[in-house]
PDB file of C-alpha atoms in Angstrom:
ATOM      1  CA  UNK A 237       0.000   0.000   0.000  1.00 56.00           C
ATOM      2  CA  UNK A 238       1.293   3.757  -0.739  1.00 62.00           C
ATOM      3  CA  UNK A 239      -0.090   6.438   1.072  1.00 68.00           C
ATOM      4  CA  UNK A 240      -1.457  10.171  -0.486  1.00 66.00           C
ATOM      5  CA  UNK A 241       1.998  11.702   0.678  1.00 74.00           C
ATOM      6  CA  UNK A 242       4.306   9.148  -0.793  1.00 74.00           C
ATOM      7  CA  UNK A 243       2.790   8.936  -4.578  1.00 69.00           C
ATOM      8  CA  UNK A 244       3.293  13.263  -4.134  1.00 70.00           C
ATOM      9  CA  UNK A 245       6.447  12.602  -3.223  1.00 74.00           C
ATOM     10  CA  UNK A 246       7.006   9.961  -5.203  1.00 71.00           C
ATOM     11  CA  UNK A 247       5.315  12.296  -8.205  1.00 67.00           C
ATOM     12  CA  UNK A 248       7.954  15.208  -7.311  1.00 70.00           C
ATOM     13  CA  UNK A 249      11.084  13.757  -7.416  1.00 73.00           C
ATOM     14  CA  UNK A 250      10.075  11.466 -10.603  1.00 68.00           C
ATOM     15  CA  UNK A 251      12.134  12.939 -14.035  1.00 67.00           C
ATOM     16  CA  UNK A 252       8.861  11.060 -15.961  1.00 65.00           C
ATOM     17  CA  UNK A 253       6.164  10.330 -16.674  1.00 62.00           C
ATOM     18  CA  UNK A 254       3.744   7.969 -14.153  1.00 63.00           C
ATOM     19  CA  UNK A 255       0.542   6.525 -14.270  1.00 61.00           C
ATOM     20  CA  UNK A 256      -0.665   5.257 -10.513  1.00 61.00           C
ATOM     21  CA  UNK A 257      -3.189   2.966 -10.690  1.00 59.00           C
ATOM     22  CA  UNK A 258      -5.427   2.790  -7.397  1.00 57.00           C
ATOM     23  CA  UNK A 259      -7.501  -0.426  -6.411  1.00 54.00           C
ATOM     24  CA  UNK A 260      -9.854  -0.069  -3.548  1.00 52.00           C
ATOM     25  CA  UNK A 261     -10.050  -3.491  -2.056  1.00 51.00           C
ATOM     26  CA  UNK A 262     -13.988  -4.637  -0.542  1.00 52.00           C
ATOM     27  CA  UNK A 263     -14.517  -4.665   3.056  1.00 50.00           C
ATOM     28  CA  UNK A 264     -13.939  -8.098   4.906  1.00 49.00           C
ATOM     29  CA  UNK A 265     -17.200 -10.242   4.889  1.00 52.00           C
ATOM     30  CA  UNK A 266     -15.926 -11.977   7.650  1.00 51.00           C
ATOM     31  CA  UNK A 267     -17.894  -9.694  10.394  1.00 49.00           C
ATOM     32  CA  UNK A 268     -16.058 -11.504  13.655  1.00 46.00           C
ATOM     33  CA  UNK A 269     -12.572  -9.863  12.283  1.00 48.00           C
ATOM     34  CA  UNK A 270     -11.941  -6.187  13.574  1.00 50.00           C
ATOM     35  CA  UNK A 271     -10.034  -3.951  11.197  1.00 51.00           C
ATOM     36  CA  UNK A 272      -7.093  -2.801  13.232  1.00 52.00           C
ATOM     37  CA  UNK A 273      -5.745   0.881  11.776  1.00 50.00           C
ATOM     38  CA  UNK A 274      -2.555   2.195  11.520  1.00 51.00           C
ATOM     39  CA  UNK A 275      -1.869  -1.507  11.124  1.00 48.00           C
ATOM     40  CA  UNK A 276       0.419  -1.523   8.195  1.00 46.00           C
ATOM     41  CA  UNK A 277      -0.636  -4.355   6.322  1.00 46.00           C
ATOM     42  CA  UNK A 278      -3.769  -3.654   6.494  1.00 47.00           C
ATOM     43  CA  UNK A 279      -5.151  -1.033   4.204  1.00 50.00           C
ATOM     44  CA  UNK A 280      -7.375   1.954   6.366  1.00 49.00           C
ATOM     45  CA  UNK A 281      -9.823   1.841   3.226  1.00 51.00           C
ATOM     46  CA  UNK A 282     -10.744  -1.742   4.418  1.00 49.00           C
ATOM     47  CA  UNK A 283     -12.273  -0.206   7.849  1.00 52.00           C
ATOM     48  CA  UNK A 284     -14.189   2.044   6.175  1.00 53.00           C
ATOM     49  CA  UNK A 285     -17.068   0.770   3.565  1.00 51.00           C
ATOM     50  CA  UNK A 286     -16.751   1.805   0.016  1.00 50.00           C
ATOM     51  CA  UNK A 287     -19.738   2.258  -2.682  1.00 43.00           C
ATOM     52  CA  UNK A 288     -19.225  -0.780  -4.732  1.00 43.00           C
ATOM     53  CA  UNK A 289     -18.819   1.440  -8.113  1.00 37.00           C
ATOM     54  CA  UNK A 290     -15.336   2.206  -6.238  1.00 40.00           C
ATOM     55  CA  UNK A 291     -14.356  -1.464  -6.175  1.00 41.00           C
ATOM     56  CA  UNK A 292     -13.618  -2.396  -9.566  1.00 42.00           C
ATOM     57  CA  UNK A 293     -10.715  -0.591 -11.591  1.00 40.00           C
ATOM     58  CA  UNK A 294     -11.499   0.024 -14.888  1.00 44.00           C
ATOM     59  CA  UNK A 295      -8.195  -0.192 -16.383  1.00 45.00           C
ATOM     60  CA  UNK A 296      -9.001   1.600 -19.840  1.00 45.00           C
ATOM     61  CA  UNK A 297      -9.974   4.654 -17.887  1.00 48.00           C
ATOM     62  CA  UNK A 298      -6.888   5.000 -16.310  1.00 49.00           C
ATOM     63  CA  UNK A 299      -4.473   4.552 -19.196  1.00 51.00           C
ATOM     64  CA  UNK A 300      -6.153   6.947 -21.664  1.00 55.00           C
ATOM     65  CA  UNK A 301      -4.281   9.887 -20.895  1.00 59.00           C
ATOM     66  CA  UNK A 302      -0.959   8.051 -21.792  1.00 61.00           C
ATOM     67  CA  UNK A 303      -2.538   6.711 -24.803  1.00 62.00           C
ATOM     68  CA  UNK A 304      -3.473   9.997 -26.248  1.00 66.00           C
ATOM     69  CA  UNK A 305       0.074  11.350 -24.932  1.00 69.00           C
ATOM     70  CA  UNK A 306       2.048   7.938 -26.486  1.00 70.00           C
ATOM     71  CA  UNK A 307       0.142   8.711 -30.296  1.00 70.00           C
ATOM     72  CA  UNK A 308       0.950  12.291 -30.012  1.00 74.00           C
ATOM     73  CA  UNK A 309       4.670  11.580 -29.570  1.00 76.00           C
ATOM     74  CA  UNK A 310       4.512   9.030 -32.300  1.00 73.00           C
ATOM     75  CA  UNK A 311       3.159  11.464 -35.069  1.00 72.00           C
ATOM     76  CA  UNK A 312       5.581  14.399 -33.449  1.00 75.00           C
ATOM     77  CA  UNK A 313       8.583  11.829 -33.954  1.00 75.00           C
ATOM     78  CA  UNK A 314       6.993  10.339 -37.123  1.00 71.00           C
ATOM     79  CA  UNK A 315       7.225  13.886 -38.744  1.00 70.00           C
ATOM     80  CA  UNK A 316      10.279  14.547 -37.269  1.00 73.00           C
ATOM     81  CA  UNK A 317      12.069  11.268 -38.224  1.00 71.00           C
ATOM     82  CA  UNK A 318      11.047  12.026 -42.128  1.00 64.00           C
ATOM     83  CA  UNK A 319      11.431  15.670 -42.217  1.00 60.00           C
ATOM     84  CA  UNK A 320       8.205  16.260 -43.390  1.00 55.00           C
ATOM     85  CA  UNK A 321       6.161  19.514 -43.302  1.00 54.00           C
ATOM     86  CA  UNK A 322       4.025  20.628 -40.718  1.00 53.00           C
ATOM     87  CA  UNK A 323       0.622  19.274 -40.617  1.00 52.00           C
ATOM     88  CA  UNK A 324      -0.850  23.157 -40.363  1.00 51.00           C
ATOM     89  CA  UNK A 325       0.881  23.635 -43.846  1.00 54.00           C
ATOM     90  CA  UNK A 326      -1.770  20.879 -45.428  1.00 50.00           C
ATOM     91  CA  UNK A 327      -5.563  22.947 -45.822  1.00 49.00           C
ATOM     92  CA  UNK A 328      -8.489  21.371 -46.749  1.00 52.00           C
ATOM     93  CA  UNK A 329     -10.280  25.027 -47.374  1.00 53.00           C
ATOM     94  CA  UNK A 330      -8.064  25.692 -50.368  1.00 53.00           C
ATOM     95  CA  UNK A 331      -9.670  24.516 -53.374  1.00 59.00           C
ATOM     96  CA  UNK A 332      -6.720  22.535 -54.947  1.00 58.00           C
ATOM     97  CA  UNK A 333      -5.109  20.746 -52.101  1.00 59.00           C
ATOM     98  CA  UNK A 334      -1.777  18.461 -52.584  1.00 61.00           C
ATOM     99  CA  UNK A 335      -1.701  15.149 -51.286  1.00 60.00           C
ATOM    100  CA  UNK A 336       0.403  14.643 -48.566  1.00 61.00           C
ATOM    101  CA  UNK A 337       3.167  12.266 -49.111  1.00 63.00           C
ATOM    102  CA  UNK A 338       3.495  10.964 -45.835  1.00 64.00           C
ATOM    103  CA  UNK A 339      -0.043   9.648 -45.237  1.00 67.00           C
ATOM    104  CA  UNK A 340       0.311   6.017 -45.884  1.00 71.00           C
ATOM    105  CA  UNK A 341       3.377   5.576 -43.530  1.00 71.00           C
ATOM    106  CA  UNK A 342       1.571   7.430 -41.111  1.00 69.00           C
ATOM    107  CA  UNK A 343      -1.290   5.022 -41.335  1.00 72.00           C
ATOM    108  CA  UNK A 344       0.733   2.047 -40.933  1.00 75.00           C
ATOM    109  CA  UNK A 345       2.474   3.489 -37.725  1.00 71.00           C
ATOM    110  CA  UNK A 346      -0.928   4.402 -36.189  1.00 70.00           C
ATOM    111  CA  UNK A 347      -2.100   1.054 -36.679  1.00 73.00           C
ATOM    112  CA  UNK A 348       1.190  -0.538 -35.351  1.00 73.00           C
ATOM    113  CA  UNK A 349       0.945   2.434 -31.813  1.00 68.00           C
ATOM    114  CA  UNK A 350      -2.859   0.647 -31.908  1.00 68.00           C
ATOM    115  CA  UNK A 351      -1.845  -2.569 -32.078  1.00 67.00           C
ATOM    116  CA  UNK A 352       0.716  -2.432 -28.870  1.00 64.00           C
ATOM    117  CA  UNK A 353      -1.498  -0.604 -27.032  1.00 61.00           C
ATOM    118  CA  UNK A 354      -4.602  -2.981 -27.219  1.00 61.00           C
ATOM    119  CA  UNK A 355      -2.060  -5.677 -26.486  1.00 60.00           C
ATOM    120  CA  UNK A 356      -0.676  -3.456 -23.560  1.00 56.00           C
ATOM    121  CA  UNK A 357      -4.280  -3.110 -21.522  1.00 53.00           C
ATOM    122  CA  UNK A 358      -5.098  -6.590 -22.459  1.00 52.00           C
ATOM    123  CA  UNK A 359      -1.918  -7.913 -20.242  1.00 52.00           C
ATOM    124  CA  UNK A 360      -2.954  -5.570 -17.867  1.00 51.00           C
ATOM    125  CA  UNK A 361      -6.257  -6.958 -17.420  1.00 49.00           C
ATOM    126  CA  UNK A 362      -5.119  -9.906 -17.579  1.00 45.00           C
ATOM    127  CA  UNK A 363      -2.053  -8.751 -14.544  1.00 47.00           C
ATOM    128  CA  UNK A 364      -5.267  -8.048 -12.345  1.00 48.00           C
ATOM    129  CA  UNK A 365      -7.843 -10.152 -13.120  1.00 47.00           C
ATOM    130  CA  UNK A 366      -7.899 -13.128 -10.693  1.00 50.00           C
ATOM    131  CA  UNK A 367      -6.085 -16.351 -11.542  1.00 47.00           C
ATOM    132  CA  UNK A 368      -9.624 -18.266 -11.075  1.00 51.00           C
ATOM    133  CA  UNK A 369     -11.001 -16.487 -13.640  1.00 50.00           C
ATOM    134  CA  UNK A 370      -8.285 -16.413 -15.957  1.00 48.00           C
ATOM    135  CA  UNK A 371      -8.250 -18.866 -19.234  1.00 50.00           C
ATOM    136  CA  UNK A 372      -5.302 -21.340 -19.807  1.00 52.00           C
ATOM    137  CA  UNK A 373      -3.841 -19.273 -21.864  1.00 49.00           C
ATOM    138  CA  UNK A 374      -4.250 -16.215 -19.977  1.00 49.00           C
ATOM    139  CA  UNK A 375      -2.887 -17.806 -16.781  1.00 51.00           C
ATOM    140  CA  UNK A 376       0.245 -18.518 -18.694  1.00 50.00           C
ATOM    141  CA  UNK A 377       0.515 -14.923 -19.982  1.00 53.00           C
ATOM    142  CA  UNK A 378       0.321 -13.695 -16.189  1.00 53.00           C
ATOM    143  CA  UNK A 379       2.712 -16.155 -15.404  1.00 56.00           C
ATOM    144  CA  UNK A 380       5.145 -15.125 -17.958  1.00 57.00           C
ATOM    145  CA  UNK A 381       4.549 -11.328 -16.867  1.00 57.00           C
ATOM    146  CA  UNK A 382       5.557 -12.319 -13.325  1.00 57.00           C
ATOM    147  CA  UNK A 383       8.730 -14.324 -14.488  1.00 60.00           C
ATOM    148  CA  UNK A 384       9.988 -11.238 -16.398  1.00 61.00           C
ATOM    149  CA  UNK A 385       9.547  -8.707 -13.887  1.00 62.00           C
ATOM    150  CA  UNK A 386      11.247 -11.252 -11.212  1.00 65.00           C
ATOM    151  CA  UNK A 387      14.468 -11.407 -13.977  1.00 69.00           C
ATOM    152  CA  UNK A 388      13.879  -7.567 -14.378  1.00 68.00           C
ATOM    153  CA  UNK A 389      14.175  -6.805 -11.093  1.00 70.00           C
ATOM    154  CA  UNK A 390      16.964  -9.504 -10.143  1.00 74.00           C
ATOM    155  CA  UNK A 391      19.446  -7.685 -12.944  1.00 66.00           C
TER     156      UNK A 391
END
């Protein structure tokens, strides 16, 4: 668990980008067991009850600013990378436009940005969606997630 004051901190001192992703976990159904605060395994949001809306994290919310922010960067560096002319420079008001020379390569690496980025939310459903309810195949893509951020963080 990370407290308010340690994601600011965390936030200030950071030279990039973050996205923090929050998951409010339900309040114990077992009524005999007290919720101890201050206790620091134990979450404080778990002695106080939450709507329900609150309790499940919708993970495409959360990473849409970066995805706008990631496709933004790709057609700054796509232009960049081919020295082509500004985007202003091409108006559709004029009555003989020019075709722009760049716009099937610039198809092809929006479709490529899409493709990692559907793949990228998909393993991160799939990183925090229950093993139970996970398909074979799924459970082996967590699995292989987990084994590469243990060698990640092992190096």
């Amino acid at each position: 668990e990370i407290s308010d004051t340690e994601i600011l901190e965390l936030t200030h001192s950071a030279l990039g980008r973050m996205t923090v992703i929050r998951q409010i976990f339900p309040l114990w159904r077992d009524s005999s067991t007290r919720c101890m605060r201050r206790n620091h395994r134990i979450s404080s949001l778990l002695c106080d009850p939450q709507e329900g809306y609150m309790q499940n994290l919708e993970v495409s919310n959360l990473y849409l600013y970066d995805s706008v922010l990631m496709l933004a960067n790709a057609f700054y560096r796509k232009l960049e990378d081919r020295k082509w002319h500004s985007m202003a420079s091409l108006n559709c008001i004029r009555k003989s436009t020019k075709p722009w020379n760049g716009g099937w390569s610039m198809l092809e690496t929006i479709q490529k940005f899409l493709c990692v980025f559907l793949c990228f939310v998909s393993l991160a459903v799939i990183s925090l969606t229950p093993i139970s309810q996970l398909s074979s195949s799924q459970s082996f893509m967590r699995r292989s997630l987990v084994l590469k951020e243990q060698e990640r963080a092992a190096a």
